[in-house]
Coordinates of C-alpha atoms and ligand atoms in Angstrom, one line a residue:
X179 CA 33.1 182.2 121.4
X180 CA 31.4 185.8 120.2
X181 CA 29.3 185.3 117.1
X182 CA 31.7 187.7 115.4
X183 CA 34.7 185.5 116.0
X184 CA 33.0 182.4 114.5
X185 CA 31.7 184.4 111.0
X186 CA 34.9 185.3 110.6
X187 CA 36.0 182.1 110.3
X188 CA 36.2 180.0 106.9
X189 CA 33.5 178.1 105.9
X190 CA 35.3 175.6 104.4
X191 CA 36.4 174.7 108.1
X192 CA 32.9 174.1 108.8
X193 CA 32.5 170.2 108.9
X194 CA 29.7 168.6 106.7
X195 CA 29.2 167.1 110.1
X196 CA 29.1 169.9 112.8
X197 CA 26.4 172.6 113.0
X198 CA 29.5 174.7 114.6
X199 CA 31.5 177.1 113.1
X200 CA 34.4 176.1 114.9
X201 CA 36.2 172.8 116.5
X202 CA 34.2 170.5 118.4
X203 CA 36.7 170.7 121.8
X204 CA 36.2 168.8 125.0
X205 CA 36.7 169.0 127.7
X206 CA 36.1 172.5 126.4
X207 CA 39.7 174.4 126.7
X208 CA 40.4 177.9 129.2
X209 CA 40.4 180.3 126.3
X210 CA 39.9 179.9 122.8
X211 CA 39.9 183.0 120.3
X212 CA 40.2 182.3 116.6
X213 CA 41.2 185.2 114.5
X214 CA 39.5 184.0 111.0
X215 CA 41.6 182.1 108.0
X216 CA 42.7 179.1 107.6
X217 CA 46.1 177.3 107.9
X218 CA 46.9 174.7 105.5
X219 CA 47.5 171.6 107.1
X220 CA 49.3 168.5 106.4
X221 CA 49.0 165.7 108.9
X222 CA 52.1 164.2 107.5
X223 CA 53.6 167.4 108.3
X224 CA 56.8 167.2 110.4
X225 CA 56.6 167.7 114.3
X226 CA 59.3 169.6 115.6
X227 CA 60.0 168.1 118.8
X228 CA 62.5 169.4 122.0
X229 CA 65.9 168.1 122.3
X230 CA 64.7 166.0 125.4
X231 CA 61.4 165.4 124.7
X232 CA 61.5 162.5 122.3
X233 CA 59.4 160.4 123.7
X234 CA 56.4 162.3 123.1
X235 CA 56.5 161.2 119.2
X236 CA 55.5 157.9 120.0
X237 CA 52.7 159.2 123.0
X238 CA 51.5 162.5 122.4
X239 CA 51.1 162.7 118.6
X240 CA 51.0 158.6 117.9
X241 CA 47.3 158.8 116.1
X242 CA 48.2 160.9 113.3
X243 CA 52.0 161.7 113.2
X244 CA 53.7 158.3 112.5
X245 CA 56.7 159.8 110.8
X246 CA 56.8 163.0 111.2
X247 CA 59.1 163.4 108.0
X248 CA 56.6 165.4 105.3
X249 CA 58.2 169.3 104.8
X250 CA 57.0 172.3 104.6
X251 CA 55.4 173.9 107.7
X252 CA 54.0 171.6 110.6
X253 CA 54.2 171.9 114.2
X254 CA 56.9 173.1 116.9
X255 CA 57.0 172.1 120.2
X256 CA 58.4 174.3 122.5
X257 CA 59.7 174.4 125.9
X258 CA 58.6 177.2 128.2
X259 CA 59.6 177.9 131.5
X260 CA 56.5 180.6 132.1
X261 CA 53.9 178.0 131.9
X262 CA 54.1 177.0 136.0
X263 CA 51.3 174.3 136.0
X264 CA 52.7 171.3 134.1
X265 CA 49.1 170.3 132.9
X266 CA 49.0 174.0 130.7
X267 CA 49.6 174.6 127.6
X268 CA 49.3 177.0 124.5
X269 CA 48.5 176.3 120.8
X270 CA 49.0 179.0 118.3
X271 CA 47.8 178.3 114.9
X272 CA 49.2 180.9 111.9
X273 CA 49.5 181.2 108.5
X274 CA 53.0 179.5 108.5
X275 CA 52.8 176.9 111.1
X276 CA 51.2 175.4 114.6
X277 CA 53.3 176.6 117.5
X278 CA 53.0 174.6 121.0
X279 CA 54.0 175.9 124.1
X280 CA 53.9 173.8 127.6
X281 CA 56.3 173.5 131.2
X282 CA 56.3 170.2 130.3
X283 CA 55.0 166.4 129.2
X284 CA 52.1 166.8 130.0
X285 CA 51.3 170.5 128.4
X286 CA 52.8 169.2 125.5
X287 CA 50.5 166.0 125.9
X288 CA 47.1 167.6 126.4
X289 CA 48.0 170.3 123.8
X290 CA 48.5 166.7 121.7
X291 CA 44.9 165.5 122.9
X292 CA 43.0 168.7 121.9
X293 CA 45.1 169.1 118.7
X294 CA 43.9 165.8 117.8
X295 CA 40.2 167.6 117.9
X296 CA 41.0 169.7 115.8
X297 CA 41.4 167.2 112.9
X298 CA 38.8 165.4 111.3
X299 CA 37.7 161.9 112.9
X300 CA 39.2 160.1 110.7
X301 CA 42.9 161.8 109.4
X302 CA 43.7 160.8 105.6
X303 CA 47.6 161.7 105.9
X304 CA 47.5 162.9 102.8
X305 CA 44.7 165.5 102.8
X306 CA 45.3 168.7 104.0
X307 CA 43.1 169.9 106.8
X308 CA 42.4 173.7 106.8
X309 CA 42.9 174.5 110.4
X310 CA 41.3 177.5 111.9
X311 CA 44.1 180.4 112.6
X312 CA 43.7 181.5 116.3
X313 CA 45.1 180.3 119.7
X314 CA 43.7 177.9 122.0
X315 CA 45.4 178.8 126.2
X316 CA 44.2 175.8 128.8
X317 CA 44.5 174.2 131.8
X318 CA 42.4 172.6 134.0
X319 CA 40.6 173.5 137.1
X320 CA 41.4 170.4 139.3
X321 CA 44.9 168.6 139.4
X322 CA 42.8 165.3 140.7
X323 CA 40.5 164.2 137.8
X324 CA 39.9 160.4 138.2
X325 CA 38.1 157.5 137.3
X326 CA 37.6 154.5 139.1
X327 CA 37.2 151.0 138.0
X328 CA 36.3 148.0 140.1
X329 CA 37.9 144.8 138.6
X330 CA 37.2 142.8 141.5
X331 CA 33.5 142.2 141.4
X332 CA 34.0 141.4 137.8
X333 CA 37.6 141.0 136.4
X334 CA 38.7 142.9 133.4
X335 CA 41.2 141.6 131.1
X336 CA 44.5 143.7 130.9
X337 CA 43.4 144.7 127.3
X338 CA 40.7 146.3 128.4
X339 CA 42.4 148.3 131.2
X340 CA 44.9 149.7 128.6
X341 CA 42.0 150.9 126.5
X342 CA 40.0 152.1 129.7
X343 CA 43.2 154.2 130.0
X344 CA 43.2 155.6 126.4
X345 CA 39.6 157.0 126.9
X346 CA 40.3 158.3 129.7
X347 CA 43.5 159.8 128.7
X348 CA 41.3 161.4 125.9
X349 CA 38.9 163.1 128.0
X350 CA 42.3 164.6 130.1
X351 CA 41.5 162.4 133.4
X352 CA 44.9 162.0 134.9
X353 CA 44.1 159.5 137.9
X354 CA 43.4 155.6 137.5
X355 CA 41.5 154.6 140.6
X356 CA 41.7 150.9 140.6
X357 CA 39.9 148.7 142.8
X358 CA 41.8 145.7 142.8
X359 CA 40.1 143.4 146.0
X360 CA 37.0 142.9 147.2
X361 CA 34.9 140.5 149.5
X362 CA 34.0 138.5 145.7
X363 CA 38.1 138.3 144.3
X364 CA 42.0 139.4 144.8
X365 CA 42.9 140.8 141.7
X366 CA 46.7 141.6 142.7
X367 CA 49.7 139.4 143.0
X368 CA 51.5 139.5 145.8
X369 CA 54.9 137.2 146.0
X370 CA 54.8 137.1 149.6
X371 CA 51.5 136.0 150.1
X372 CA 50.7 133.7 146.6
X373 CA 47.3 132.4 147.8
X374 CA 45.8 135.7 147.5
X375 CA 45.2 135.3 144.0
X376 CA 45.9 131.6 143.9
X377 CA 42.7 131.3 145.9
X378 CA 41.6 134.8 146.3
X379 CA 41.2 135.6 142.8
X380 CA 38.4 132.7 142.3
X381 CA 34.7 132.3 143.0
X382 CA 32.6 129.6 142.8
X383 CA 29.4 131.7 140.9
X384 CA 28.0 134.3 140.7
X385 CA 25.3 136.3 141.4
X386 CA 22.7 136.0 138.4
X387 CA 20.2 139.4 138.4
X388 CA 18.9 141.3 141.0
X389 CA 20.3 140.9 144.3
X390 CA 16.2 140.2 145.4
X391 CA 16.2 137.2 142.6
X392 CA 18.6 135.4 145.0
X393 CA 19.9 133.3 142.1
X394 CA 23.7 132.3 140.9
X395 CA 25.1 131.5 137.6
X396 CA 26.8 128.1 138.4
X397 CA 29.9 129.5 136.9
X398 CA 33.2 129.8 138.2
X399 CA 34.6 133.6 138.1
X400 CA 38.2 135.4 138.1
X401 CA 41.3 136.1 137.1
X402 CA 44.0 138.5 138.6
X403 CA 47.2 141.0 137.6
X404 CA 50.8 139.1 137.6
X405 CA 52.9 142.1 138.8
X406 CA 54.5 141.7 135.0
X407 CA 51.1 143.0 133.9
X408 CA 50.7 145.9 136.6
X409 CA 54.4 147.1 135.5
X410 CA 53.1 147.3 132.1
X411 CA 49.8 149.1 132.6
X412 CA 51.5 151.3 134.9
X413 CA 53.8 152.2 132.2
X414 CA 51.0 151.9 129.9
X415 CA 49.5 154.6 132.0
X416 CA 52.0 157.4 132.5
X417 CA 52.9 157.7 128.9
X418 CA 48.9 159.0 128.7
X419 CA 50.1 161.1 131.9
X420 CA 47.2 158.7 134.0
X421 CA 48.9 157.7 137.4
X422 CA 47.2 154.6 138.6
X423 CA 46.2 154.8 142.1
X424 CA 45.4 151.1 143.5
X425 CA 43.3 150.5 145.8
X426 CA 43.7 147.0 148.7
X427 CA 40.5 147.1 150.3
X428 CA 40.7 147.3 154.5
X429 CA 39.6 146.5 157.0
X430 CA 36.1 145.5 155.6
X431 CA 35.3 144.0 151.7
X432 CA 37.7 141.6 152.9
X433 CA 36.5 138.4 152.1
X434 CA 38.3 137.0 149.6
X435 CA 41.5 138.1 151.4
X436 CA 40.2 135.8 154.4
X437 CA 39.4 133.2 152.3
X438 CA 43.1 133.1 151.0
X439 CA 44.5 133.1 154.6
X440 CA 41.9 132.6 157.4
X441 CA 44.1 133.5 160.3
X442 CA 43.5 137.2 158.9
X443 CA 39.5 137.1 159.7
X444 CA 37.4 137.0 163.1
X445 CA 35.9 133.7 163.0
X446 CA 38.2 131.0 162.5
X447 CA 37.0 129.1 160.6
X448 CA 37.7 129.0 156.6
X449 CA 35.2 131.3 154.2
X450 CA 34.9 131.0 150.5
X451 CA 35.5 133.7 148.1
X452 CA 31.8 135.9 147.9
X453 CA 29.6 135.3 145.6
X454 CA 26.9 137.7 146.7
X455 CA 26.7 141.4 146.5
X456 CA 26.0 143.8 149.4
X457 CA 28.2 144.6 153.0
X458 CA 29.9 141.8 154.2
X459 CA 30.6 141.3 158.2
X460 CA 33.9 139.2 157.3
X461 CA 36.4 141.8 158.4
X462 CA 40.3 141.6 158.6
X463 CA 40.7 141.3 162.5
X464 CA 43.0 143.6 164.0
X465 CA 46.0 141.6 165.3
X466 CA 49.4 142.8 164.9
X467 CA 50.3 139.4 162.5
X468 CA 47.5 141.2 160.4
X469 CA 48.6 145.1 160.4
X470 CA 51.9 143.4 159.4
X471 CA 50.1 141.2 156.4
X472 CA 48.9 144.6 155.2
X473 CA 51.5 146.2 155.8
X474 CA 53.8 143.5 153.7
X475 CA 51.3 143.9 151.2
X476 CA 51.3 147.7 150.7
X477 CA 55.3 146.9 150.4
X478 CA 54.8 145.3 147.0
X479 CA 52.0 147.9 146.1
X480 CA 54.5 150.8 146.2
X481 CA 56.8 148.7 144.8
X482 CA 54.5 148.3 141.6
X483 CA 53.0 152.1 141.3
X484 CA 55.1 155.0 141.7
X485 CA 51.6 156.9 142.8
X486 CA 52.2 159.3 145.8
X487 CA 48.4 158.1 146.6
X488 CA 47.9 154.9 147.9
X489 CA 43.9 154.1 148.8
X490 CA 42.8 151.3 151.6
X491 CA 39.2 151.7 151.2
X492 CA 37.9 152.2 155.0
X493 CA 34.3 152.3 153.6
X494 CA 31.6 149.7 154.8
X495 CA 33.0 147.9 157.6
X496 CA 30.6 146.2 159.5
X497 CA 31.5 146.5 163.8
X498 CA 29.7 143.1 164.6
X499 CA 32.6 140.8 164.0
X500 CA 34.3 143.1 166.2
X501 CA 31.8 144.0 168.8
X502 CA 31.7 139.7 169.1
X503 CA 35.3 139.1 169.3
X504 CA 37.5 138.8 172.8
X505 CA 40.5 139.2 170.9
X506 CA 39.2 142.6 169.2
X507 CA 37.4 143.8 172.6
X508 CA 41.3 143.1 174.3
X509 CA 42.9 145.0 171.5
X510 CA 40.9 147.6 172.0
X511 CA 41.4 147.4 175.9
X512 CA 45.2 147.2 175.3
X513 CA 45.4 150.1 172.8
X514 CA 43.3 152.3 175.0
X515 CA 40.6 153.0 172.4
X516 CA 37.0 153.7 173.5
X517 CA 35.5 151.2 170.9
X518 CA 35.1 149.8 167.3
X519 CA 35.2 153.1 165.2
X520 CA 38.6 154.0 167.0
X521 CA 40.0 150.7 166.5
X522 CA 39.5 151.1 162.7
X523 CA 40.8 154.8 162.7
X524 CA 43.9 153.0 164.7
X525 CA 44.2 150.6 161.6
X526 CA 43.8 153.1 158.9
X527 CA 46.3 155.0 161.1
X528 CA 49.2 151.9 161.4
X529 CA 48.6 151.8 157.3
X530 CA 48.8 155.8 157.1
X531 CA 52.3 156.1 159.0
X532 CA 53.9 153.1 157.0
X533 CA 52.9 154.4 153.8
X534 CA 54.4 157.9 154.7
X535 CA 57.9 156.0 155.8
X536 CA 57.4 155.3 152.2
X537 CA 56.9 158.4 150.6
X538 CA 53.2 158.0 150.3
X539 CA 49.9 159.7 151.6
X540 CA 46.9 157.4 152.2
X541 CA 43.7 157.8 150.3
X542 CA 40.6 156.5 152.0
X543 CA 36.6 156.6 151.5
X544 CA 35.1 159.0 153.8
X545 CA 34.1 156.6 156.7
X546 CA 38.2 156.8 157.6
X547 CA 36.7 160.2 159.2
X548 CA 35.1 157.7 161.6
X549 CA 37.3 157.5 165.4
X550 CA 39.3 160.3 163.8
X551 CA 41.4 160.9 160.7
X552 CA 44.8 159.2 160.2
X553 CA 47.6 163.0 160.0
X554 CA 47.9 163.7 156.2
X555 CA 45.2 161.0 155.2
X556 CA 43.2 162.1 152.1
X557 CA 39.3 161.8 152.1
X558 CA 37.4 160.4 149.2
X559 CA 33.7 161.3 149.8
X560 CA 31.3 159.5 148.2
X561 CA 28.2 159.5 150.7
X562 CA 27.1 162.9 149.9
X563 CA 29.7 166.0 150.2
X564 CA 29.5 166.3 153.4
X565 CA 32.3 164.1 154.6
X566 CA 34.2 166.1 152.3
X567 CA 33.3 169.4 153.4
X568 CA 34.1 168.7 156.8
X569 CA 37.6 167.3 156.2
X570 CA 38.3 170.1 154.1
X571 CA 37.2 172.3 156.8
X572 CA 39.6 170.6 159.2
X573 CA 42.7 171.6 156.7
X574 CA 42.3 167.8 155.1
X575 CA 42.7 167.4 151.2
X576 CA 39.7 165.6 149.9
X577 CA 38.7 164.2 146.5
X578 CA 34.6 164.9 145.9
X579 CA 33.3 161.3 144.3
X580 CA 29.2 161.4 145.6
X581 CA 27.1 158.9 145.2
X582 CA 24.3 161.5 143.8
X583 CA 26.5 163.2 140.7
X584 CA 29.5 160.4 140.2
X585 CA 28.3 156.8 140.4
X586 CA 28.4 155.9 136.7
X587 CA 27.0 152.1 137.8
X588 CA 23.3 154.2 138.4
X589 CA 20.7 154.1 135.3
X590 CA 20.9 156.3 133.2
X591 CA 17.7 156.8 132.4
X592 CA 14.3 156.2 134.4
X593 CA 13.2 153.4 132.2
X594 CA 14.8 150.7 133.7
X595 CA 13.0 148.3 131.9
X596 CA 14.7 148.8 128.4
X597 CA 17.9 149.8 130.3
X598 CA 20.4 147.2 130.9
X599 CA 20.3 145.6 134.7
X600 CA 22.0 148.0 137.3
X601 CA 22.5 148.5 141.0
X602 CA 19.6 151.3 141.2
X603 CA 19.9 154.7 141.5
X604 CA 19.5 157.5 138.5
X605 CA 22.0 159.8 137.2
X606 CA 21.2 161.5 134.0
X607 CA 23.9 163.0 132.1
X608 CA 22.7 166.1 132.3
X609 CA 23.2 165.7 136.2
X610 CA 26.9 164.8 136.0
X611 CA 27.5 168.3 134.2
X612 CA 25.8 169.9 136.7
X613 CA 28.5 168.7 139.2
X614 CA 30.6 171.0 140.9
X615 CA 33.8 169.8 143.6
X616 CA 33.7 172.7 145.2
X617 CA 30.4 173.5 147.5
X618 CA 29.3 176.9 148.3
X619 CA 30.1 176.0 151.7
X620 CA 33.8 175.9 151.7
X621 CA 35.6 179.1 151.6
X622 CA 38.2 180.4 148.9
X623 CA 40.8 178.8 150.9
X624 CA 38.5 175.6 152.0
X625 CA 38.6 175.1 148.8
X626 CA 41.9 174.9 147.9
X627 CA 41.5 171.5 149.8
X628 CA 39.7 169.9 146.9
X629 CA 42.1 168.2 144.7
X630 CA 39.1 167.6 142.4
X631 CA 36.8 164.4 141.7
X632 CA 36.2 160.8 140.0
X633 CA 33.7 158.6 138.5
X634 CA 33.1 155.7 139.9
X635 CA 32.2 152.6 137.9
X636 CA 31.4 149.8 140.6
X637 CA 30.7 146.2 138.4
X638 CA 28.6 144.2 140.6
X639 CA 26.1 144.8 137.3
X640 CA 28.6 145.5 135.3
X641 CA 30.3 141.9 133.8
X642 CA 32.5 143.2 130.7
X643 CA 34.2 145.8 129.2
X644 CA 31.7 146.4 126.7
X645 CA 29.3 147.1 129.4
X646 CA 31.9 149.3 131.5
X647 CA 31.5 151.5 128.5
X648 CA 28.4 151.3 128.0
X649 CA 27.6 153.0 131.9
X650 CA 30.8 155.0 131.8
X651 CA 30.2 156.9 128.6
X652 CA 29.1 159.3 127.7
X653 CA 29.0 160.4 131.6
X654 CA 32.2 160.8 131.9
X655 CA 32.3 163.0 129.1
X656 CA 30.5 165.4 130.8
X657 CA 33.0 164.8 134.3
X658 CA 35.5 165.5 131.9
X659 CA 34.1 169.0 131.5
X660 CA 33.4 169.4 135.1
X661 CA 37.1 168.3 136.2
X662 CA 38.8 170.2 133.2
X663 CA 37.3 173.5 132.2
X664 CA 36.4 176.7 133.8
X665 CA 33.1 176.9 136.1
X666 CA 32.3 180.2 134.9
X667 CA 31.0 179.8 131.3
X668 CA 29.6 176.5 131.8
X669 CA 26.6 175.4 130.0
X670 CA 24.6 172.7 129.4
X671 CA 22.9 173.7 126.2
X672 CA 26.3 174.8 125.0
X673 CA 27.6 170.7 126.2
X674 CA 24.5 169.4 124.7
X675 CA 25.1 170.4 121.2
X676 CA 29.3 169.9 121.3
X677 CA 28.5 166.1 122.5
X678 CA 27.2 163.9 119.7
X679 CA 30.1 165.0 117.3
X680 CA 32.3 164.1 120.6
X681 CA 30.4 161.2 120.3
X682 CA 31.7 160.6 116.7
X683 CA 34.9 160.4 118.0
X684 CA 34.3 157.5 120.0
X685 CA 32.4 156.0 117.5
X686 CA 34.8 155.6 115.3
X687 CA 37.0 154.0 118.1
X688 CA 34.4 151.4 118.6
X689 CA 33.5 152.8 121.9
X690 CA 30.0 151.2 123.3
X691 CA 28.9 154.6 124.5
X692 CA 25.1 154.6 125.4
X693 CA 23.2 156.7 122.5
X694 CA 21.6 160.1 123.3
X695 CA 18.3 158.9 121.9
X696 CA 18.5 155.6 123.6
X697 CA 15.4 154.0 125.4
X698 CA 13.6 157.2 123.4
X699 CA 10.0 155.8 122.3
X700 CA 10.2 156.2 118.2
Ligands
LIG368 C1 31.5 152.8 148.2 O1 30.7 153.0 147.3 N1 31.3 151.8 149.1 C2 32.7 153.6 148.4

């Protein structure tokens, strides 16, 4: 905002709290202009709401608009047929009254989440706020703005999920990658196939410390979604505007799937559930009884989650099995495949084609590249860019997710001594805002191949919610940004000072964010 534009505006505005002259928004919005003045506002004030879009009273404006019955000016939604991405929206704030334009829901839902920024931390409904006159125009760069949670190297209790989906919904990420099975637990029920999480969602123990330590907890692990649950943390979900996009793990991190059913693995013989860490060789085989397991499975998954995306993982699977088995040399022999990366593009294929009878377009990690890409598949790349680039090159949509600039289970700081156990790696926030989807190497129309990206938050390190926190935030905070806002006028400095009153925010919502000046020597 030009200097002249923020003197002009009231100091009273200016929060005891913020060194800013104006609203602490983010992700920061398109456009923002104020104009000077103040409007009066009452956050018992009523909400004028569309004809058809009651639903929004109790989602969009729940925090601080219970009623909605105090007079005098307040707010007016309004339909409007310009506004042609349904993400975009327009705030107007006058003298007599907040005017909010959207296509949609979800305009009118992120207009809801940055309004709420507008307003103090904590709202006293009966103390006006003096909001800034001016208009606020948004929406985001990326239509794909995800995070990823892995509840199957450490289960998360449904509570926790819903309020993983309220932060998120906060910071305007619209995807819910969940990672529901792994080698070390099932997280999903499946009618068909009740042993999944019967025996699938249990380990013996756990792996205690660093992988190196070698050492277990002795205690028995788990837990798993009834599809009662799912239904409600999918509805849960899309009244945030978060679709949840599952992911059933294929054909490696398979373990606990085999341990369930054996007849589904290489060896025959029966496995337990993991309890280490690391790449596992216990691979689904690739026998047409399996392909139609999966297949039965990923019936009940659409079932359960209207997402148009439905991930298989394809990432990590060991060959050996494979390489060792007659039965998977034969099927490669009988399918006419030249060998074991072909026979798992001919998988992730078979799971491809049935999910589009369905409706639905296959998301996979960017090994499905490997022996060829399934028609229509989309690539999640998380080893570098590269695999991204490339698909995108080759006309395939791709979601950017590198290890490098998204893994939220990486330290966050150097000083892994005072920093809570994790897998390795570093990423500094100040890295994640330096993020950007789109590479210089993809041209204008390469680019239009990048839906956008996620944070990933892997839990082999991570056992609790608290802790999920604790790595996620205030990381993605700054993904936020990257997914949300304009490239253009990013800045750093500019993020660095907005953040801790951000950070207010969640503090008052009891999030366990890491502190700025944590591990700092005092
Ligand atoms: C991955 O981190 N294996 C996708």
């Amino acid at each position: 905002m030009p200097a002249l534009l923020a003197a002009l505006i009231a100091p009273s505005l200016v929060s005891t709290a913020s060194p800013f002259a104006e609203p602490v928004l983010l992700p920061k919005p398109a456009r923002v202009e104020w104009r000077g003045g103040t409007f009066a506002y009452l956050p018992d004030a009523r909400v004028q709401l569309p004809a058809d879009a009651a639903r929004l009273r109790e989602t969009a404006f729940p925090n601080f608009v219970r009623s909605g019955k105090g007079t005098g000016p307040g707010v007016t939604l309004t339909r409007d047929a310009r506004f042609t991405d349904p993400e975009a929206y327009r705030i107007e704030i006058a003298k007599d009254g907040v005017t909010i334009r959207a296509g949609g829901d979800a305009g009118f839902y992120y207009a809801s989440v940055t309004f709420r920024q507008l307003l103090p931390v904590s709202v006293d409904r009966g103390t006006t706020v003096p909001l800034p006159l001016g208009v606020i125009e948004d929406q985001p760069r990326f239509r794909y703005r995800g995070m990823h949670l892995d509840v199957a190297r450490h289960y998360m209790p449904k509570a926790f999920i819903l309020r993983f989906l309220d932060l998120m919904a906060a910071h305007k990420f619209n995807h819910f990658h969940w990672h529901l099975t792994d080698d070390q637990g099932w997280r999903l029920q499946i009618r068909r196939y009740p042993k999944l999480t019967q025996v699938g969602a249990w380990r013996k123990e756990t792996m205690r410390g660093h992988y190196r330590n070698q050492q277990w907890d002795g205690t028995r692990h788990g837990g798993f979604y009834s599809q009662g649950d799912v239904r409600e943390i999918v509805r849960y979900a899309a009244a945030r505007h978060v679709t949840v996009v599952p992911e059933i793990e294929m054909p490696g991190h398979a373990q606990a799937a085999i341990a369930a059913y054996p007849e589904l693995g290489n060896l025959n013989t029966s496995l337990p559930v993991a309890t280490s860490w690391g790449v596992i060789e216990n691979v689904f085989n690739a026998e047409p009884s399996t392909i139609q397991f999966l297949q039965h499975v990923l019936d009940e998954v659409t079932e359960l989650f209207p997402s148009p995306y439905i991930h298989v993982g394809g990432d990590e699977c060991p060959k050996k099995q494979w390489k060792e088995s007659a039965k998977a040399q034969a099927r490669i022999q009988a399918l006419g495949l030249k060998d074991e990366d072909e026979l798992q593009s001919w998988f992730i294929r078979q799971m491809g084609e049935h999910l589009r009878t369905r409706g639905r377009r296959l998301i996979g990690w960017d090994e499905i590249r490997e022996g060829g890409l399934a028609p229509g598949a989309i690539v999640m790349s998380w080893r570098g860019m590269t695999g991204g680039i490339e698909a995108a090159k080759q006309g395939h949509d791709v979601i950017m997710s590198p290890t490098d600039f998204t893994y939220f289970d990486y330290y966050q700081s150097p000083d892994t001594v005072r920093e809570p156990l994790a897998i390795g790696g570093y990423l500094p926030i100040e890295k994640v805002y330096a993020f950007d989807p789109v590479p210089p190497e993809l041209s204008a129309a390469e680019a239009t191949r990048v839906l956008g990206g996620q944070g990933q938050v892997w839990t082999e390190y991570i056992p609790d919610g608290d802790r999920v926190e604790y790595m996620a935030f205030p990381r993605a905070c700054a993904l936020a940004e990257v997914l949300w806002s304009p490239s253009a006028d990013r800045s750093w400095d500019e993020f660095s000072r907005r953040l801790p009153f951000h950070l207010d925010r969640l503090a008052a919502r009891g999030v366990k964010f890491r502190r700025l000046d944590a591990g700092r020597v005092r």
